[in-house]
Coordinates of C-alpha atoms in Angstrom, one line a residue:
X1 CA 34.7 -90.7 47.4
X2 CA 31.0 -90.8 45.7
X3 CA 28.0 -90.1 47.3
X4 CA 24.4 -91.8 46.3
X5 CA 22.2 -88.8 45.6
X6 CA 19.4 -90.5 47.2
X7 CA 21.6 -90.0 50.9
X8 CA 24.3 -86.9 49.9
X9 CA 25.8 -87.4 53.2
X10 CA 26.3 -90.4 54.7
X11 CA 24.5 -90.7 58.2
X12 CA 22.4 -87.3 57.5
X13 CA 19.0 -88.9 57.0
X14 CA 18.4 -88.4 60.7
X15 CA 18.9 -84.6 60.7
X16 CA 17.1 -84.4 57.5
X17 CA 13.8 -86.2 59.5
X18 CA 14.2 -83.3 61.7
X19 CA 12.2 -80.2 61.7
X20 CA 11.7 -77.1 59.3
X21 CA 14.6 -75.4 57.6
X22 CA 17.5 -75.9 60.3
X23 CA 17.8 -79.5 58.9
X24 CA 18.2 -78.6 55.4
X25 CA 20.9 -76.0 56.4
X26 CA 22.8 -78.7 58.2
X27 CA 22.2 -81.0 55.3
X28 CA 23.9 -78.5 52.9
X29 CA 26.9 -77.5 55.4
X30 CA 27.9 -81.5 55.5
X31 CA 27.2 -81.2 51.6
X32 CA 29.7 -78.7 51.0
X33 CA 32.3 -80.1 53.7
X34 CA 32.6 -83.4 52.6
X35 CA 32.9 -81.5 48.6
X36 CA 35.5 -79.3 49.9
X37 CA 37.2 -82.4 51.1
X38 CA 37.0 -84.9 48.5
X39 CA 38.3 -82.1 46.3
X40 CA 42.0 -82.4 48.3
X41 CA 42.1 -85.6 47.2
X42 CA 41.1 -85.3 43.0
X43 CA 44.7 -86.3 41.3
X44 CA 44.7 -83.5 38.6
X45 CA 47.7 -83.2 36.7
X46 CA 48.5 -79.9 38.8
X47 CA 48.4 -81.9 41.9
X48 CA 50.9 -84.9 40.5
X49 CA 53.2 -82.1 39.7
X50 CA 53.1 -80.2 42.6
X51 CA 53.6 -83.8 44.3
X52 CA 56.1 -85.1 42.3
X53 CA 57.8 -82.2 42.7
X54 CA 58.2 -82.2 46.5
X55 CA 58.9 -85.8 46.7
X56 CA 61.9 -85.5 44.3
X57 CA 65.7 -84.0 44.0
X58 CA 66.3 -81.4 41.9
X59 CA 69.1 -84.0 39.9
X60 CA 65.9 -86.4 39.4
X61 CA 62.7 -84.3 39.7
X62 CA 63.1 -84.7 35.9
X63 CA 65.5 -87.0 34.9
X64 CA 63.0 -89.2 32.6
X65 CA 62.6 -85.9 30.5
X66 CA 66.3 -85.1 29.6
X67 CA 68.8 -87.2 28.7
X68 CA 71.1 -89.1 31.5
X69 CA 74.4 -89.7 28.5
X70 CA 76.1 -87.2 25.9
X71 CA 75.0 -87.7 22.5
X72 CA 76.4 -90.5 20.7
X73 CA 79.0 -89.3 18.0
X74 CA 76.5 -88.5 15.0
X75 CA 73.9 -87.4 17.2
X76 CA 72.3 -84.0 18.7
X77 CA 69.9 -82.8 21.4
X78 CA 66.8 -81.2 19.8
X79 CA 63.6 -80.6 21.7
X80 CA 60.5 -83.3 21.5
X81 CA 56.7 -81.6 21.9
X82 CA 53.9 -84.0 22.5
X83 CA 51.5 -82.1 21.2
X84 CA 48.3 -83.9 22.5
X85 CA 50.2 -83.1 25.8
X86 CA 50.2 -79.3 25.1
X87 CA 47.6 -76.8 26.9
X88 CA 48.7 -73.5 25.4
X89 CA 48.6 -72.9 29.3
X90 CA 52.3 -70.6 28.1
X91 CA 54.2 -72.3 31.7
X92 CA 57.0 -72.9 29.4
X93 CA 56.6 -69.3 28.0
X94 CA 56.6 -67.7 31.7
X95 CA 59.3 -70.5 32.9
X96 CA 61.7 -69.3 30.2
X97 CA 61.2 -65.7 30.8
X98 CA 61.8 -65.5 34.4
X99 CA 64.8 -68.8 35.0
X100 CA 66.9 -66.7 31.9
X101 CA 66.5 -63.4 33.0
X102 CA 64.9 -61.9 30.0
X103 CA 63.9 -58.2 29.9
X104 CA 60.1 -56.8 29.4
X105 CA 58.9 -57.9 26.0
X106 CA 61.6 -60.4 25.4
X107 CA 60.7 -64.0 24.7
X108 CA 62.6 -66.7 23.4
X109 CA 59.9 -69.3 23.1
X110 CA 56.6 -68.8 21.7
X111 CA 52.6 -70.4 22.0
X112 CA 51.3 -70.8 18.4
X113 CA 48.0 -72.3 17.3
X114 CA 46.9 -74.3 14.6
X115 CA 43.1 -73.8 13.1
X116 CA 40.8 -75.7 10.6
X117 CA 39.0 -73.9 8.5
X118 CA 34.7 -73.7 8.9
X119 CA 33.6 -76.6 7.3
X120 CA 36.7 -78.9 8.5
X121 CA 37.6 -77.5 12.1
X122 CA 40.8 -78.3 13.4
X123 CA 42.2 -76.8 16.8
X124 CA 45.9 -77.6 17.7
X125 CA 48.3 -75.3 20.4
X126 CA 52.1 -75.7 19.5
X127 CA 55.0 -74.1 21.6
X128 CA 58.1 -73.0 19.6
X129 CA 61.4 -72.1 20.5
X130 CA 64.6 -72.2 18.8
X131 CA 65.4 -75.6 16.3
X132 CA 68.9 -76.1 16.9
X133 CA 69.3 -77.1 13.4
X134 CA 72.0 -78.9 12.1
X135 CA 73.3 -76.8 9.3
X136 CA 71.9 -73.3 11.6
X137 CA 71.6 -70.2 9.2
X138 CA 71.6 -67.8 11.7
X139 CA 75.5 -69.3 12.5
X140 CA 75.8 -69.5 8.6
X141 CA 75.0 -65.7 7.9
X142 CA 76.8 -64.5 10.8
X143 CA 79.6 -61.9 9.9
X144 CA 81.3 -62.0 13.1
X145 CA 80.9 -65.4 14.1
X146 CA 78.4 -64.9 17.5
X147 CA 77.1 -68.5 16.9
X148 CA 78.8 -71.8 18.2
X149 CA 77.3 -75.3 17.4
X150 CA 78.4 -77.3 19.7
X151 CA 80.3 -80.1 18.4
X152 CA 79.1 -82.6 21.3
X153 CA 75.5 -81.5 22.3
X154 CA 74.6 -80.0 18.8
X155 CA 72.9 -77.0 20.9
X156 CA 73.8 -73.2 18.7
X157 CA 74.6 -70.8 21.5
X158 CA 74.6 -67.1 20.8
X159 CA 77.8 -65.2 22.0
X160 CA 76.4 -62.2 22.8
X161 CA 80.0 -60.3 23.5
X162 CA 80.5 -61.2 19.8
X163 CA 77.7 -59.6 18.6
X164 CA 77.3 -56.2 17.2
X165 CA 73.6 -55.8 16.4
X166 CA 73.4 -56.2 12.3
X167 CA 70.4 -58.4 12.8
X168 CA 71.3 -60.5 9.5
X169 CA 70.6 -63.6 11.7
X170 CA 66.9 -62.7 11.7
X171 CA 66.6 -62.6 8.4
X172 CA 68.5 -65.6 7.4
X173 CA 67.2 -67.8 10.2
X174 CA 63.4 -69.0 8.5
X175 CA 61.6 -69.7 12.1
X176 CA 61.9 -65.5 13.1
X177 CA 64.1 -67.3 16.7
X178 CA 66.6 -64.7 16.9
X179 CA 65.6 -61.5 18.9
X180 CA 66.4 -58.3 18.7
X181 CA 67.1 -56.4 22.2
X182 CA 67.0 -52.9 21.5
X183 CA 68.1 -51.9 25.6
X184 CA 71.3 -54.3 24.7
X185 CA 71.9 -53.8 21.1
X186 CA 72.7 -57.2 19.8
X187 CA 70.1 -60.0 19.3
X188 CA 69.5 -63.3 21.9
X189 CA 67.7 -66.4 21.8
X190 CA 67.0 -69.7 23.4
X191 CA 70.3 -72.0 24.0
X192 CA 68.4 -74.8 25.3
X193 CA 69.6 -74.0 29.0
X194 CA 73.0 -75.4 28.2
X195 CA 74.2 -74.4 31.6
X196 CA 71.2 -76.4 33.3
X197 CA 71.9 -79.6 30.9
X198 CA 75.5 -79.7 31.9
X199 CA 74.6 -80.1 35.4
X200 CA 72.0 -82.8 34.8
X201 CA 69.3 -80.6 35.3
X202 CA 66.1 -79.7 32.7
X203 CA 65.5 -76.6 31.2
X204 CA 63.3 -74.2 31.8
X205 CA 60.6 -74.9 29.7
X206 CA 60.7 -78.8 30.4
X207 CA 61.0 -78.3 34.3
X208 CA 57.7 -75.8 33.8
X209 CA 55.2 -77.5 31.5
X210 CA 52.6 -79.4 33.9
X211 CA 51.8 -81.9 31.6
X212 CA 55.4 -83.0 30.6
X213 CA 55.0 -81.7 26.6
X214 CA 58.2 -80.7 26.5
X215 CA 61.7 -82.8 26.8
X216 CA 65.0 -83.4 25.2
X217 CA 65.9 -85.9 23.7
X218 CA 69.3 -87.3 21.9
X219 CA 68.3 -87.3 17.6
X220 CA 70.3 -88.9 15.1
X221 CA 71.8 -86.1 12.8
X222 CA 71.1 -88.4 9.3
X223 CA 67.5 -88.9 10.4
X224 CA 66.8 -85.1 10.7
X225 CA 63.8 -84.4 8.1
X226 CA 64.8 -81.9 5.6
X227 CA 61.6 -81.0 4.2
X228 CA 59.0 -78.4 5.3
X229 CA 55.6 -79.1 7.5
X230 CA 52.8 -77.4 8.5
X231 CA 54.3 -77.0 11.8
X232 CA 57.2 -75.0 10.8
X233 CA 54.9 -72.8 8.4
X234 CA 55.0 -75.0 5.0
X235 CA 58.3 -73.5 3.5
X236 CA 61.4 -75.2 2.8
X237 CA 63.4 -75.8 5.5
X238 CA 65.6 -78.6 3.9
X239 CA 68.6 -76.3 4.5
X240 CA 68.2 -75.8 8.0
X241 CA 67.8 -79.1 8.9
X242 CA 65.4 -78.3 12.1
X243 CA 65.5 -80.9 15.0
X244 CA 62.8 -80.5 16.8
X245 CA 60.8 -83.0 16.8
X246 CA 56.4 -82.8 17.0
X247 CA 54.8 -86.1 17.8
X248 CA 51.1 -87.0 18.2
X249 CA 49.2 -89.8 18.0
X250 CA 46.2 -87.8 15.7
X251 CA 47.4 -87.1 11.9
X252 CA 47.6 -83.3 11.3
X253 CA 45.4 -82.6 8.4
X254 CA 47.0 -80.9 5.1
X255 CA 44.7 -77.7 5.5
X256 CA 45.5 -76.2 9.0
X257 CA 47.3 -73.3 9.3
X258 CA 48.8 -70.7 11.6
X259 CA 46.0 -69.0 13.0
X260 CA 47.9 -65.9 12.6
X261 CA 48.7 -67.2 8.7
X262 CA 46.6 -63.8 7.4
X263 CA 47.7 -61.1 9.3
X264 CA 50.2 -59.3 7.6
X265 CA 52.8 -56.9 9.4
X266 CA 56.1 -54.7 8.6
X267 CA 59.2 -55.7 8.5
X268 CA 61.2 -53.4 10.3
X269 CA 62.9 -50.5 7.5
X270 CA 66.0 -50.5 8.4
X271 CA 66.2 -47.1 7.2
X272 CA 70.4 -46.6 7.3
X273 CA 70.7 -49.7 5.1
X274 CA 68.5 -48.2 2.5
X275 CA 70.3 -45.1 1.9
X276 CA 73.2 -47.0 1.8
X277 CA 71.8 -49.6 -0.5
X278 CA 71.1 -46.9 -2.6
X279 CA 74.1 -44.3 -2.3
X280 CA 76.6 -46.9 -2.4
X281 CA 74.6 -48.4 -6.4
X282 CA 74.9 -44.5 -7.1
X283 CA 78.4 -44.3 -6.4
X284 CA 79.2 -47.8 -8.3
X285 CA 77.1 -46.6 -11.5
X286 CA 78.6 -42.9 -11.6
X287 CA 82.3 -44.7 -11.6
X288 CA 80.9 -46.9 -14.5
X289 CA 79.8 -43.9 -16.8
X290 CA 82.8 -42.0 -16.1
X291 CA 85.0 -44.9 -16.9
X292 CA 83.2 -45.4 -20.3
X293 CA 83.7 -42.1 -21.0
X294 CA 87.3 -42.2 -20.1
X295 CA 87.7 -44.9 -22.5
X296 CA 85.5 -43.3 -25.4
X297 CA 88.3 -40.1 -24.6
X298 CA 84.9 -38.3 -23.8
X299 CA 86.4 -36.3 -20.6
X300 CA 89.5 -34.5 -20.0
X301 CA 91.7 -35.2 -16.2
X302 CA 89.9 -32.4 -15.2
X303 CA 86.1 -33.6 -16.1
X304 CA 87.1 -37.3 -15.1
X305 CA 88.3 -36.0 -12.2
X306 CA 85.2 -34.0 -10.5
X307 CA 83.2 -36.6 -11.9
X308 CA 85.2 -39.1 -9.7
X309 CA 85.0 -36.9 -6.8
X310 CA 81.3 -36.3 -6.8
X311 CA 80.7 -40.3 -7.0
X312 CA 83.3 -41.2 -4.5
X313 CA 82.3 -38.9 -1.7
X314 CA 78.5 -40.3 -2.1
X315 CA 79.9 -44.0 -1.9
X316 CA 81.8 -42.4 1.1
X317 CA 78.8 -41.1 2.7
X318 CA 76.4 -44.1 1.8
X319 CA 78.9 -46.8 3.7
X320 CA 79.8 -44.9 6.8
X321 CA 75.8 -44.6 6.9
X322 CA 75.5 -48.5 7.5
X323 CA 77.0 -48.2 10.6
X324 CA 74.3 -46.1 12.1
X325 CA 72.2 -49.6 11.5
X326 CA 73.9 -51.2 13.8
X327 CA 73.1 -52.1 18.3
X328 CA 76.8 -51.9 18.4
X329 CA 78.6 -49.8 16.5
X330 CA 82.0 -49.8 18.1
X331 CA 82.4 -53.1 17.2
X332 CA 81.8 -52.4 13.5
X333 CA 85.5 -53.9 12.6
X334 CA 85.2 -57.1 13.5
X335 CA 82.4 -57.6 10.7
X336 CA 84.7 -59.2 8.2
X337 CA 85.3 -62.4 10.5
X338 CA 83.2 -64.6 8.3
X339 CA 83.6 -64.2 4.8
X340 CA 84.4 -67.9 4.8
X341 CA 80.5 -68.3 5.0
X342 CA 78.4 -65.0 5.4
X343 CA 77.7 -62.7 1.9
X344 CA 77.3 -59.9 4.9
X345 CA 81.0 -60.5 5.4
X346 CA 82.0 -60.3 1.7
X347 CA 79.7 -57.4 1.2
X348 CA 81.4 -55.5 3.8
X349 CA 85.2 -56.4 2.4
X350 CA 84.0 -56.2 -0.9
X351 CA 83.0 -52.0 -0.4
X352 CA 86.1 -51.5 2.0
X353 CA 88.1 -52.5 -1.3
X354 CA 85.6 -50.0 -3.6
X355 CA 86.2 -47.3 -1.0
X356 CA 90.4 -47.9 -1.0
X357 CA 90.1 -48.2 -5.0
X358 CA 88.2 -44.6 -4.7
X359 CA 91.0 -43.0 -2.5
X360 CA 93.3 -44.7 -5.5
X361 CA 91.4 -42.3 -7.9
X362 CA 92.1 -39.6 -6.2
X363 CA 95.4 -40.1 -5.8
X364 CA 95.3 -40.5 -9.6
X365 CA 93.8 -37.3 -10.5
X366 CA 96.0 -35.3 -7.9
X367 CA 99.4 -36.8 -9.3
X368 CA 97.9 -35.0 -12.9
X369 CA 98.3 -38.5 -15.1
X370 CA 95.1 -39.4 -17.6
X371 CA 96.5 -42.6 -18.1
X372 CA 97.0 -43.5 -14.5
X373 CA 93.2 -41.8 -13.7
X374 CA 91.5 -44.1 -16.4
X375 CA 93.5 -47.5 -15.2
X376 CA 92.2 -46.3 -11.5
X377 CA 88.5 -45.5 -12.2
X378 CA 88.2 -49.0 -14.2
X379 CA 89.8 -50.8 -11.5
X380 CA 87.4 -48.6 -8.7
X381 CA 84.0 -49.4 -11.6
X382 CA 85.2 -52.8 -11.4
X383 CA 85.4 -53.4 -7.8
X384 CA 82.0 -51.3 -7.9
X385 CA 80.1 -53.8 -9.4
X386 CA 81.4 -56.5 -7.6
X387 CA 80.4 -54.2 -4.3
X388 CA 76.9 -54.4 -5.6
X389 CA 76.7 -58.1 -6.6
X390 CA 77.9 -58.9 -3.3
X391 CA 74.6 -56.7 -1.7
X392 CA 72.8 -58.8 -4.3
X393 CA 73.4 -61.7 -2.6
X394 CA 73.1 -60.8 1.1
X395 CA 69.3 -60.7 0.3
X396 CA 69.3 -63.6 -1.9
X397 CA 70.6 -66.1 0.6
X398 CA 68.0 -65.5 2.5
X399 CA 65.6 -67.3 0.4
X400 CA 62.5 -64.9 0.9
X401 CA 60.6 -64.9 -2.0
X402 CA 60.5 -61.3 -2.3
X403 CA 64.5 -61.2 -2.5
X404 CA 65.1 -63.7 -5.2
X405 CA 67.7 -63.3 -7.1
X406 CA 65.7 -62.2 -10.5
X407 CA 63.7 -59.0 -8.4
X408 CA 66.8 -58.2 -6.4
X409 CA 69.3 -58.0 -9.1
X410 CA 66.9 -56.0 -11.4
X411 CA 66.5 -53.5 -8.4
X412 CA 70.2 -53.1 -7.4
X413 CA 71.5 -52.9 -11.1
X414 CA 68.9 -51.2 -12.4
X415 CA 69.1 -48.4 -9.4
X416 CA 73.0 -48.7 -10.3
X417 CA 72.8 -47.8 -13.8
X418 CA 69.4 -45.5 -13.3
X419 CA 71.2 -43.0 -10.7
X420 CA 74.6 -43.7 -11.2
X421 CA 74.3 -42.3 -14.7
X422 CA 72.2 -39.6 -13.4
X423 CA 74.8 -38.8 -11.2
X424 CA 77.4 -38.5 -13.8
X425 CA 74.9 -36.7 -16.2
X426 CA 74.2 -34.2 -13.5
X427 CA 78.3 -33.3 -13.1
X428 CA 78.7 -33.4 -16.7
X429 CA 75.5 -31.1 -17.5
X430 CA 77.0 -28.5 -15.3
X431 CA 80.5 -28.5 -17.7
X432 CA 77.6 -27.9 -20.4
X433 CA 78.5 -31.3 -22.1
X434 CA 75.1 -32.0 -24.1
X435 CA 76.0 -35.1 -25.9
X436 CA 76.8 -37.2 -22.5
X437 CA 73.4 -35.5 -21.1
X438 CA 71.4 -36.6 -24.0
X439 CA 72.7 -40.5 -23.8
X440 CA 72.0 -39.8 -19.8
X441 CA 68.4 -38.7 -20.0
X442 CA 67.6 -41.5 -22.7
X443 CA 68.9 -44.3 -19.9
X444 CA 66.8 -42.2 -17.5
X445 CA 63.6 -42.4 -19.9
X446 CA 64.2 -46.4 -20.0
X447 CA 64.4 -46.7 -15.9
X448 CA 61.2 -45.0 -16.0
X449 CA 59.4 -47.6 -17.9
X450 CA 61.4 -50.6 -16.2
X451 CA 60.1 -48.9 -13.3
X452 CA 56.4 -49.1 -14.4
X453 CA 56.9 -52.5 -15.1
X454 CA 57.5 -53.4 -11.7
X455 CA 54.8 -51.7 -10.3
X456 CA 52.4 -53.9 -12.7
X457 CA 54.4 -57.1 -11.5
X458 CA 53.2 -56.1 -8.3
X459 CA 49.8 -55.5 -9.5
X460 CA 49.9 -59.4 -10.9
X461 CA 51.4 -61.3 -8.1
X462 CA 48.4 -59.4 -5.9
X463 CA 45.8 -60.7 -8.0
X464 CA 47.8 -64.2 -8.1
X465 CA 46.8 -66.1 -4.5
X466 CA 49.7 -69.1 -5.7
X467 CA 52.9 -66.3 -6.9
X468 CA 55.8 -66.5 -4.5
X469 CA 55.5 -63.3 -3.0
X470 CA 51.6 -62.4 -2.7
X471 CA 51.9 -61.8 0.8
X472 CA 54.5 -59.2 -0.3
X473 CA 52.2 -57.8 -2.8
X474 CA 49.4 -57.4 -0.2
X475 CA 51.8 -55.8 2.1
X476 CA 52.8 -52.9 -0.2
X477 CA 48.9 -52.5 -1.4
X478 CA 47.6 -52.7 2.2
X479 CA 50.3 -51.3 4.4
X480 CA 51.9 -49.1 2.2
X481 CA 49.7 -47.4 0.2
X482 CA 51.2 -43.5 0.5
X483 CA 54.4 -44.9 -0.1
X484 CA 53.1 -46.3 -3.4
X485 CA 51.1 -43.3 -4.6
X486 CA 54.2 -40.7 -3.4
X487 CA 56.5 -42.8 -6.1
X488 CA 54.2 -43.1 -8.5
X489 CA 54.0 -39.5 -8.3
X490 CA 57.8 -38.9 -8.5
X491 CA 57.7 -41.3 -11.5
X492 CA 55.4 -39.5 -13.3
X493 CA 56.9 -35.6 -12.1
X494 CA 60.5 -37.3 -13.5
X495 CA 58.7 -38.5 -16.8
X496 CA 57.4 -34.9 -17.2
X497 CA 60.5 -33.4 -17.0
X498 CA 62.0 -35.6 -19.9
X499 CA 60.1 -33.8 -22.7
X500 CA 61.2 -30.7 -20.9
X501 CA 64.9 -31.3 -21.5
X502 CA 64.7 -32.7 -24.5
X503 CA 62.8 -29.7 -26.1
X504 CA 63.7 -27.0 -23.7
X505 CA 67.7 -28.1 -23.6
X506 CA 69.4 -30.7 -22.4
X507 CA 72.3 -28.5 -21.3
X508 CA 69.9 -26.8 -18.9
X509 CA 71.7 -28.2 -15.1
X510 CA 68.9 -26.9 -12.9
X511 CA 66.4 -29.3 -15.0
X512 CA 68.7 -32.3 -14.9
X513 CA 69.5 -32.6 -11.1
X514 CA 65.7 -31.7 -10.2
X515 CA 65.1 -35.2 -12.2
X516 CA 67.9 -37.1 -10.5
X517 CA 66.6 -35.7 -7.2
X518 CA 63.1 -37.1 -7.7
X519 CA 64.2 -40.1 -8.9
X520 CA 67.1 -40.8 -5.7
X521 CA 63.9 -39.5 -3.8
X522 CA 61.6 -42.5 -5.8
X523 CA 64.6 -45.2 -5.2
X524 CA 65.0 -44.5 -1.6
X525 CA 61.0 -44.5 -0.9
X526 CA 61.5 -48.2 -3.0
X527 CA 64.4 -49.6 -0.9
X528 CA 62.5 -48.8 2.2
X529 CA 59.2 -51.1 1.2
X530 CA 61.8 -53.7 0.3
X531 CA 62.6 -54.1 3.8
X532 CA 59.4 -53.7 5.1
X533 CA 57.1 -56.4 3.0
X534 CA 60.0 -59.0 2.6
X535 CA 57.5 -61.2 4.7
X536 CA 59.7 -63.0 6.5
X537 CA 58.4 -67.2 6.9
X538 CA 58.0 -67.5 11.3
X539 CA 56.7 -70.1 13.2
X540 CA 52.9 -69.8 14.2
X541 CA 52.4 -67.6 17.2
X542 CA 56.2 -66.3 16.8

């Protein structure tokens, strides 16, 4: 209904002919009636939801916004966002919250924004939620296989009675989907309201958003995209294989970004893993020395054998200590289901076999054979190393820049033979054996500088806006700045004490295990920032 200014209500230009200010206030009271009234009647797209709504069934309320048919063979459900459709209004957010139950501070879909920059200004909201990729890495990394891809719908469900808590999946998966539910212990996430599909009904999220942005839709597995976008953060996601699919009728421009791109944030430590990380390279090293000095007939049974002791009861302690990383630690045995697919898997077999080669040694030593002890310390060095290779790779696979394979091998070998020597040296410098302390100290003296080294790579990829892990660099410089200056210092206190020994005696035992002690205490302050500024690729918003 319009109104000609010249006559706001129709009919009223008798009472406003009348006298003084009564007429005016029955001129504004029809005014604001007739507003008040045409305002029932505006069709804003609340009001042809709330209508549509009321008018329909629950089986076709939504039935133009999910499929009606099963995927064909060779195709997948995956979620379609119309972004010039999206508000940021966070219905879907809420919907999702409250139809799955979730508990406080739980979310399993997101509301991200995308921004210009000053001189080109761009403004773009974008709701997130899991991808139900085709090749999932989450599923790929698991170690007790808690994800199922359905072979029909294509939709990755989460068992959560299968999980135990490791959390791999959230490293692995490059969108930061899976959550972590510290009152539960095991991680959850978005399975595309299976339950609700099934039953011809639309999830959450699509049965919430007022402006219909969000539905599912059937996608052709071969036409998936395997290449990165600025939508899912400009990293490679050609191994994933995401489905969701973003569609708009405006071009996104190459230089917006998350609007959240520059904040920078912790990873969490996960302290446990770092001591074992570390006690379990110290354990792997010390077996190495002491089975080169078996074979250079360096040690006697007796020697070989405290020194095989000493380094299997910290490999002991160091992988009974990764349990305590886990939301479920009961179910720690099942985590050897996937070696088929998950390094975490292989890792975890791969240190069950160190540990049973370790109870072989001392076996060995108590039977009293030298031949038998040096056979079963090469074979328990051996299976050491492979132990640590394996731990290499759990972070490689990832594919965060800050855990390729070049700075993640030269950490875990290098800690390896840095305080796995020093562990041997320390044993043997307390049987007064100077010749094995002076070959110890010179490896020692060589860690230190590698160590320096790394410290000015750091320095460099700071300074370098384009290297792979700058954001990693800024991390450490602006987040972790005592943890930097504490190992500098225990650097420098360890390449103090070198000159000490050297001159003062190398045979002195006190001197050599303060110097292993500050370096373990340098390594473990390391392996903690390695966790925390891996910088993990997310979605915007997540």
């Amino acid at each position: 209904m319009l109104f000609d200014l010249a006559d706001p209500v129709p009919g009223s230009r008798k009472a406003a002919n009348g006298s003084g200010p009564h007429a005016s206030t029955t001129l504004d009271a029809l005014l604001l009636e007739n507003l008040l009234e045409e305002q029932q009647t505006l069709r804003t797209p609340v009001t042809l939801f709330s209508e549509a709504y009321d008018q329909a069934t629950p089986a076709t309320r939504f039935s133009h916004l999910i499929p009606l048919t099963q995927p064909q063979p060779g195709e997948q459900y995956s979620f379609e966002v119309n972004l010039d459709a999206c508000t940021g209004c966070k219905a879907c957010v809420a919907a999702c919250h409250s139809l799955n139950g979730l508990d406080d501070h739980e979310s399993w879909r997101d509301m991200g924004l995308l921004v210009g920059t000053r001189k080109q200004p761009y403004l773009q909201t974008v709701t997130t939620a899991c991808h139900h990729c085709a090749d999932p890495a989450c599923a790929e990394g698991c170690p007790v296989l808690a994800y199922d891809k359905d072979p029909v719908t294509g939709i990755v469900r989460h068992l959560d009675d299968q999980c135990i808590g490791c959390s791999y999946c959230i490293l692995k998966c490059p969108y930061d989907v899976p959550k972590f539910n510290l009152k539960r212990g095991i991680v959850r996430k978005c399975d595309m309201c299976q339950g609700r599909l099934a039953e011809g009904e639309a999830p959450a999220c699509v049965q919430a958003c007022p402006n219909e942005a969000i539905k599912i839709v059937a996608v052709k597995v071969s036409d998936i995209p395997r290449r990165g976008s600025i939508i899912t953060g400009a990293f490679d996601s050609s191994y994933t294989g995401p489905t969701t699919r973003y569609v708009s009728k405006r071009s996104m421009p190459d230089y917006a970004r998350a609007a959240d791109a520059g904040h920078l944030e912790r990873d969490h430590a996960h302290t446990p893993l770092s001591w074992m990380l570390v006690m379990t390279q110290m354990s792997a090293g010390a077996f190495i020395a002491c089975a080169v000095a078996l074979w250079m007939d360096a040690l006697t049974l007796h020697q070989a054998g405290i020194t095989s002791a000493v380094a299997f009861f910290v490999g002991f302690i160091g992988i009974h200590l990764s349990v305590l990383h886990l939301g479920q630690p009961l179910k720690a045995w099942r985590a050897f289901m996937g070696w088929r697919k998950s390094w975490l898997s292989r890792e975890i077999l791969a240190f069950g076999g160190f540990a049973g080669a370790g109870s072989a040694v001392m076996a060995a030593w108590w039977w009293g054979d030298l031949q038998l002890l040096k056979l079963t310390v090469t074979g328990t060095a051996l299976m050491g190393l492979v132990a640590v290779i394996t731990s290499i790779m759990v972070y490689v696979d990832t594919r965060r820049p800050y855990w390729s394979l070049h700075l993640t091998a030269g950490k875990f070998i290098g800690t390896m033979l840095l305080l796995g020597t020093g562990l041997a040296g320390v044993v043997w410098s307390w049987m007064d054996l100077p010749m094995m302390c002076t070959a110890i100290a010179c490896t020692l003296g060589f860690r230190w500088l590698v160590s320096l080294f790394e410290m000015k790579q750091n320095a460099i990829a700071l300074a370098d806006e384009k290297s792979s892990w700058h954001r990693s660099a800024r991390i450490l410089e602006e987040l972790h700045p005592r943890h930097l200056e504490a190992r500098r210092f225990l650097l420098a206190a360890t390449g103090f004490l070198f000159p000490v020994m050297i001159f003062g005696g190398l045979h002195a035992p006190v001197l050599f295990t303060l110097s292993v002690t500050l370096t373990f205490s340098s390594q473990i302050l390391e392996r903690l920032y390695f966790f925390t500024a891996s910088a993990g690729s997310k979605m915007p918003g997540n």
